[in-house]
Coordinates of C-alpha atoms and ligand atoms in Angstrom, one line a residue:
X1 CA -11.8 -15.8 -2.2
X2 CA -8.1 -16.8 -3.2
X3 CA -9.6 -18.9 -6.1
X4 CA -6.9 -21.3 -7.3
X5 CA -4.1 -19.4 -5.6
X6 CA -2.2 -20.4 -2.5
X7 CA -2.3 -16.9 -0.9
X8 CA -4.1 -13.6 -1.7
X9 CA -0.9 -12.0 -2.3
X10 CA -0.1 -14.3 -5.2
X11 CA -3.7 -13.9 -6.5
X12 CA -3.2 -10.1 -6.2
X13 CA 0.1 -10.1 -8.0
X14 CA -1.5 -12.0 -10.9
X15 CA -4.5 -9.6 -11.0
X16 CA -2.4 -6.6 -11.9
X17 CA -2.7 -6.8 -15.8
X18 CA -6.5 -6.7 -15.4
X19 CA -6.8 -4.0 -12.5
X20 CA -4.1 -1.8 -14.0
X21 CA -6.0 -1.9 -17.3
X22 CA -9.1 -1.1 -15.5
X23 CA -7.4 1.9 -13.7
X24 CA -5.9 3.0 -16.9
X25 CA -9.2 2.9 -18.8
X26 CA -10.7 5.7 -16.7
X27 CA -7.7 8.0 -17.4
X28 CA -6.8 7.3 -21.0
X29 CA -8.9 8.4 -24.0
X30 CA -7.2 6.2 -26.6
X31 CA -9.3 7.6 -29.5
X32 CA -8.0 11.1 -28.9
X33 CA -4.7 9.6 -27.7
X34 CA -4.9 11.8 -24.6
X35 CA -4.8 11.5 -20.7
X36 CA -7.9 12.9 -18.9
X37 CA -8.4 13.5 -15.3
X38 CA -11.9 13.7 -13.5
X39 CA -13.5 17.1 -13.5
X40 CA -11.9 19.5 -11.1
X41 CA -12.6 23.0 -10.1
X42 CA -9.0 24.4 -10.2
X43 CA -6.6 25.0 -12.9
X44 CA -3.7 22.6 -13.2
X45 CA -1.9 25.1 -15.5
X46 CA -1.4 27.5 -12.6
X47 CA 0.3 24.8 -10.5
X48 CA 4.0 25.7 -9.8
X49 CA 5.1 23.2 -7.4
X50 CA 4.0 19.6 -6.4
X51 CA 4.2 18.1 -3.0
X52 CA 3.5 14.4 -2.6
X53 CA 3.0 12.8 0.9
X54 CA 2.4 9.2 1.7
X55 CA 3.7 6.2 3.8
X56 CA 5.6 3.1 3.1
X57 CA 4.9 1.6 -0.3
X58 CA 2.7 4.6 -1.4
X59 CA 5.6 6.8 -0.6
X60 CA 7.8 5.2 -3.3
X61 CA 4.9 6.0 -5.8
X62 CA 5.6 9.5 -4.8
X63 CA 9.3 9.1 -5.4
X64 CA 8.7 7.7 -8.9
X65 CA 6.2 10.5 -9.5
X66 CA 9.0 13.1 -8.8
X67 CA 11.0 11.7 -11.5
X68 CA 8.1 11.7 -13.9
X69 CA 6.5 15.0 -13.1
X70 CA 9.9 16.8 -13.1
X71 CA 11.0 15.4 -16.4
X72 CA 7.7 15.6 -18.1
X73 CA 6.2 18.7 -16.7
X74 CA 9.3 20.6 -15.6
X75 CA 7.5 21.3 -12.2
X76 CA 9.6 21.1 -9.0
X77 CA 8.3 18.2 -6.9
X78 CA 8.9 17.5 -3.2
X79 CA 8.3 14.2 -1.7
X80 CA 7.9 13.1 2.0
X81 CA 6.8 10.5 4.2
X82 CA 3.7 11.6 6.0
X83 CA 4.9 11.1 9.5
X84 CA 7.8 13.6 8.8
X85 CA 5.9 16.0 6.7
X86 CA 3.3 16.8 9.2
X87 CA 5.7 17.7 11.9
X88 CA 8.5 19.6 10.0
X89 CA 6.9 22.7 9.3
X90 CA 6.8 22.4 5.5
X91 CA 6.7 25.7 3.5
X92 CA 3.4 25.6 1.8
X93 CA 3.1 28.9 0.1
X94 CA 2.9 29.5 -3.7
X95 CA 0.8 27.7 -6.3
X96 CA 1.0 24.4 -4.9
X97 CA -0.6 21.0 -5.7
X98 CA -0.5 18.8 -2.6
X99 CA -0.9 15.1 -3.6
X100 CA -1.6 12.1 -1.1
X101 CA -1.3 8.5 -2.1
X102 CA -3.1 5.8 -0.2
X103 CA -4.5 2.4 -0.6
X104 CA -6.7 2.5 2.4
X105 CA -7.3 6.2 2.4
X106 CA -7.3 5.8 6.3
X107 CA -3.5 6.0 7.2
X108 CA -3.4 8.2 10.2
X109 CA -0.2 10.2 9.3
X110 CA -1.3 10.7 5.5
X111 CA -4.8 11.7 6.5
X112 CA -3.2 14.2 9.1
X113 CA -0.8 15.5 6.4
X114 CA -3.7 16.0 4.1
X115 CA -5.6 18.0 6.7
X116 CA -2.5 20.0 7.3
X117 CA -2.2 21.0 3.6
X118 CA -5.9 22.0 3.4
X119 CA -5.7 23.9 6.5
X120 CA -2.8 25.8 4.8
X121 CA -5.1 26.4 1.9
X122 CA -3.3 24.0 -0.5
X123 CA -5.3 22.4 -3.4
X124 CA -5.2 18.7 -2.8
X125 CA -5.5 15.6 -4.8
X126 CA -5.6 12.0 -3.4
X127 CA -4.7 8.7 -5.4
X128 CA -6.9 6.4 -3.3
X129 CA -8.0 3.0 -3.6
X130 CA -11.0 2.9 -1.2
X131 CA -13.6 5.3 -2.6
X132 CA -15.5 5.6 0.6
X133 CA -12.5 6.3 2.9
X134 CA -11.7 9.5 5.0
X135 CA -8.9 10.6 2.3
X136 CA -11.4 10.1 -0.7
X137 CA -14.0 12.1 1.0
X138 CA -11.6 14.9 2.0
X139 CA -9.5 15.7 -1.1
X140 CA -10.5 18.4 -3.5
X141 CA -9.7 16.1 -6.4
X142 CA -10.1 12.3 -6.1
X143 CA -8.0 10.2 -8.4
X144 CA -9.3 6.6 -7.9
X145 CA -7.3 3.5 -8.3
X146 CA -9.5 0.6 -9.3
X147 CA -7.4 -2.2 -7.9
X148 CA -10.4 -3.7 -6.0
X149 CA -10.1 -4.9 -2.5
X150 CA -6.4 -5.8 -1.4
X151 CA -6.4 -8.5 1.2
X152 CA -2.7 -9.3 1.4
X153 CA -1.1 -7.0 3.9
X154 CA 1.9 -6.5 1.6
X155 CA 0.7 -4.1 -1.1
X156 CA 1.0 -5.2 -4.7
X157 CA -1.7 -4.5 -7.0
X158 CA -2.7 -1.3 -5.3
X159 CA 0.9 -0.1 -5.8
X160 CA 0.9 -0.7 -9.5
X161 CA -2.5 1.1 -10.0
X162 CA -1.1 4.0 -7.9
X163 CA 1.7 4.2 -10.4
X164 CA -0.6 4.1 -13.3
X165 CA -2.6 7.1 -11.8
X166 CA 0.5 8.9 -11.0
X167 CA 1.8 8.5 -14.6
X168 CA -1.6 9.9 -16.0
X169 CA -1.2 12.8 -13.6
X170 CA 2.3 13.5 -14.8
X171 CA 1.2 13.5 -18.5
X172 CA -1.7 15.7 -17.6
X173 CA 0.5 18.2 -15.8
X174 CA 2.9 18.1 -18.6
X175 CA 0.2 19.1 -21.0
X176 CA -1.3 21.8 -18.8
X177 CA 2.2 23.4 -18.4
X178 CA 2.6 23.4 -22.2
X179 CA 5.4 20.8 -22.1
X180 CA 3.7 18.2 -24.2
X181 CA 2.6 18.5 -27.8
X182 CA -0.1 16.2 -29.4
X183 CA 2.3 13.7 -30.8
X184 CA 4.2 13.3 -27.6
X185 CA 1.2 12.7 -25.6
X186 CA -0.1 10.2 -28.3
X187 CA 3.2 8.3 -27.7
X188 CA 3.1 8.4 -24.0
X189 CA -0.6 7.2 -24.0
X190 CA 0.3 4.3 -26.3
X191 CA 3.1 3.2 -24.0
X192 CA 0.7 3.2 -21.0
X193 CA -1.8 1.2 -22.9
X194 CA 0.9 -1.5 -23.5
X195 CA 1.5 -1.8 -19.7
X196 CA -1.0 -4.7 -19.1
X197 CA 0.3 -6.9 -21.8
X198 CA 3.9 -6.2 -20.7
X199 CA 2.9 -7.1 -17.1
X200 CA 1.6 -10.4 -18.6
X201 CA 5.2 -11.2 -20.2
X202 CA 6.7 -10.3 -16.9
X203 CA 4.3 -12.8 -15.0
X204 CA 5.3 -15.5 -17.5
X205 CA 8.9 -15.3 -15.9
X206 CA 7.4 -16.7 -12.6
X207 CA 9.1 -20.1 -12.9
X208 CA 12.5 -18.4 -13.4
X209 CA 11.9 -16.0 -10.5
X210 CA 10.9 -19.0 -8.3
X211 CA 14.2 -20.7 -9.2
X212 CA 16.2 -17.4 -8.4
X213 CA 14.3 -17.3 -4.8
X214 CA 16.6 -20.3 -3.8
X215 CA 19.6 -17.9 -4.2
X216 CA 17.9 -15.4 -1.9
X217 CA 16.0 -17.6 0.9
X218 CA 19.2 -18.6 2.7
X219 CA 20.7 -15.1 2.9
X220 CA 20.7 -13.0 6.1
X221 CA 20.9 -9.7 4.3
X222 CA 19.9 -8.7 0.7
X223 CA 20.7 -5.4 -1.2
X224 CA 18.7 -3.9 -4.0
X225 CA 20.1 -1.3 -6.4
X226 CA 18.5 0.8 -9.0
X227 CA 19.0 4.2 -10.7
X228 CA 16.4 6.9 -11.7
X229 CA 12.8 5.5 -11.2
X230 CA 14.2 2.2 -10.5
X231 CA 15.9 3.5 -7.4
X232 CA 12.4 3.8 -5.4
X233 CA 11.7 0.4 -7.0
X234 CA 14.9 -0.9 -5.2
X235 CA 13.4 0.4 -2.1
X236 CA 10.1 -1.3 -2.8
X237 CA 11.8 -4.5 -3.6
X238 CA 13.6 -4.4 -0.2
X239 CA 10.5 -3.5 1.6
X240 CA 8.5 -6.3 0.1
X241 CA 11.3 -8.8 1.1
X242 CA 11.5 -7.7 4.6
X243 CA 7.8 -7.6 5.2
X244 CA 6.9 -11.1 4.3
X245 CA 10.1 -13.2 4.5
X246 CA 11.8 -11.4 7.5
X247 CA 15.2 -11.2 5.6
X248 CA 17.0 -8.1 6.3
X249 CA 17.1 -6.1 3.0
X250 CA 18.0 -2.6 1.9
X251 CA 17.5 -0.7 -1.3
X252 CA 19.9 1.9 -2.5
X253 CA 20.5 4.2 -5.5
X254 CA 23.1 2.6 -7.5
X255 CA 25.6 5.4 -7.4
X256 CA 25.4 5.4 -3.5
X257 CA 27.0 1.8 -3.3
X258 CA 30.5 3.1 -3.1
X259 CA 29.5 5.6 -0.3
X260 CA 29.0 3.1 2.3
X261 CA 26.8 0.0 1.5
X262 CA 29.6 -1.6 -0.4
X263 CA 31.3 -2.4 3.0
X264 CA 28.5 -4.8 3.6
X265 CA 29.3 -6.9 0.5
X266 CA 30.9 -10.4 0.6
X267 CA 29.9 -13.7 -1.0
X268 CA 27.0 -14.3 1.3
X269 CA 25.0 -11.1 0.1
X270 CA 22.6 -11.4 -2.9
X271 CA 22.6 -8.1 -4.8
X272 CA 19.5 -7.6 -7.0
X273 CA 20.1 -5.1 -9.6
X274 CA 17.1 -3.5 -11.5
X275 CA 18.4 -2.3 -14.6
X276 CA 16.4 -1.9 -17.9
X277 CA 18.7 -0.9 -20.7
X278 CA 18.7 2.7 -21.5
X279 CA 21.0 5.8 -21.1
X280 CA 21.9 5.2 -17.6
X281 CA 22.4 1.3 -18.0
X282 CA 26.2 1.4 -18.2
X283 CA 26.5 3.4 -15.1
X284 CA 24.4 1.0 -13.0
X285 CA 26.5 -1.9 -14.7
X286 CA 29.6 -0.4 -13.4
X287 CA 28.2 -0.2 -9.8
X288 CA 27.3 -3.7 -10.2
X289 CA 30.6 -4.8 -11.3
X290 CA 32.3 -3.1 -8.3
X291 CA 30.2 -5.1 -6.0
X292 CA 30.8 -8.3 -8.0
X293 CA 34.6 -7.9 -7.7
X294 CA 34.0 -7.9 -4.0
X295 CA 32.1 -11.2 -4.1
X296 CA 28.4 -10.1 -4.3
X297 CA 26.1 -12.7 -5.8
X298 CA 24.4 -10.5 -8.5
X299 CA 21.0 -11.1 -9.5
X300 CA 20.2 -9.0 -12.8
X301 CA 16.7 -8.1 -13.7
X302 CA 16.9 -6.4 -17.0
X303 CA 15.7 -6.9 -20.8
X304 CA 17.2 -9.0 -23.4
X305 CA 19.7 -6.3 -24.4
X306 CA 20.7 -5.6 -21.0
X307 CA 21.3 -9.2 -20.2
X308 CA 23.2 -9.8 -23.3
X309 CA 25.6 -7.0 -22.3
X310 CA 26.0 -7.5 -18.7
X311 CA 24.6 -10.9 -17.8
X312 CA 28.1 -12.6 -17.7
X313 CA 29.4 -13.2 -14.1
X314 CA 25.9 -13.0 -12.5
X315 CA 24.4 -15.8 -10.6
X316 CA 21.0 -15.5 -12.3
X317 CA 19.2 -13.2 -14.5
X318 CA 15.5 -12.4 -14.9
X319 CA 14.5 -11.2 -18.4
X320 CA 11.8 -8.5 -18.7
X321 CA 10.4 -7.2 -22.0
X322 CA 12.1 -4.1 -23.4
X323 CA 9.8 -1.2 -22.4
X324 CA 9.7 2.5 -22.7
X325 CA 11.3 4.1 -19.5
X326 CA 8.1 5.7 -18.4
X327 CA 6.5 2.2 -18.0
X328 CA 9.7 0.3 -16.5
X329 CA 8.6 0.7 -12.9
X330 CA 5.2 -0.9 -13.7
X331 CA 6.7 -3.9 -15.3
X332 CA 9.6 -4.3 -12.9
X333 CA 7.2 -4.4 -9.9
X334 CA 6.2 -7.8 -11.1
X335 CA 9.6 -9.5 -10.6
X336 CA 10.4 -7.9 -7.3
X337 CA 7.0 -8.9 -5.9
X338 CA 7.1 -12.5 -7.0
X339 CA 10.7 -12.8 -5.8
X340 CA 9.7 -11.7 -2.3
X341 CA 6.7 -13.9 -2.4
X342 CA 8.5 -17.1 -3.5
X343 CA 11.3 -16.5 -0.9
X344 CA 8.7 -16.2 1.8
X345 CA 7.0 -19.4 0.7
X346 CA 10.5 -21.2 0.8
X347 CA 10.9 -19.9 4.3
X348 CA 7.4 -20.8 5.3
X349 CA 6.3 -17.5 6.7
X350 CA 2.7 -16.2 6.8
X351 CA 2.6 -14.4 3.5
X352 CA -0.8 -12.7 3.9
X353 CA -0.7 -11.9 7.5
X354 CA 3.1 -11.1 8.3
X355 CA 3.9 -10.7 11.8
X356 CA 3.6 -7.3 13.6
X357 CA 1.9 -5.8 10.4
X358 CA -1.6 -4.3 10.0
X359 CA -3.1 -3.7 6.6
X360 CA -4.4 -0.3 7.6
X361 CA -2.3 1.9 10.0
X362 CA -5.0 4.1 11.6
X363 CA -2.7 5.1 14.6
X364 CA 0.3 7.1 14.2
Ligands
F6R1 C1 3.8 -2.3 2.2 C2 2.6 -1.5 2.7 C3 2.7 -0.4 3.5 C4 1.5 0.6 2.9 C5 1.5 1.8 4.0 C6 0.6 2.9 3.4 O1 3.7 -3.5 1.5 O2 1.5 -2.0 2.4 O3 4.0 0.1 3.4 O4 1.9 1.0 1.7 O5 1.2 1.4 5.3 O6 -0.7 2.4 3.4 P1 -1.9 3.2 2.7 O7 -1.5 3.0 1.1 O8 -3.2 2.4 3.0 O9 -1.9 4.4 3.1

């Protein structure tokens, strides 16, 4: 049931601190300050390359996983959407780990991609929410998410639980590849443990986000910008908004603005910038200022330090807690979900059952 919530989507957004904690609990050993994956009969230290395949929102988990696995484990990572992967004759030799990411475990293209990898002799792992699904039963290593049933068609809590498991996989690969000493792992485990509390802080910004929704609900087009792991988050923000509010939205890597999309900017276009402060913050801010100089109505999602530095001249800011870069995507998921939700409510669309969409896409 929806309990006291108006929509399943809103309930599922608010469930995230609990279900992400539940999911992390099965991957973190807080006493030893280690990450642990389920028992497997292959050796992660032998892996030399990772291929991640998924569709839609789950594919953005793959893109974020690429940033994490490459930086922590120094393994090359390839990410593709399943509908392209299965038909593009991918090169699958070498000591490869194939990873699929899926809420339902039944998405036709992702399942076919998984079968394709297995037929080529690739070891596979699956980050899957439905434990009885075809993918859960097929993968060599099941990495379950514990999001519980997701009813809203737009994925929210399954997405952040997938990110939590992807982070655990990245840390585990880093240790297996000899790239992480005990102290470094202890520190990352501590940051992951903090995620549910920071998600609660992010949820507490809901009233401010609801106010910002009024700046977006009248727009015809909306752009999202982010850099590093916040680039896939920009794609996710745009997808969420499109799906449930039917407003045209696109996400871009901040540095790509000037290579085309800046031509779209005028004073009717809200520009949502996802920019936690950190080493790349100033670069993203300069991309943001270029757009602002052309009239863009900037909505900056950042932490207190970022807002103090770059909040001037924006039409609105949404303050997030200051967090370690590894966990920023999990925390920043909350405001982009709530923003899409409140814009859709203002527009009066069917939030839980958006037009033309099905919860599980079992035909290609
Ligand atoms: C977006 C959304 C879809 C799914 C995609 C994959 O909100 O829900 O993009 O992420 O259809 O579905 P699963 O994860 O079931 O394979």
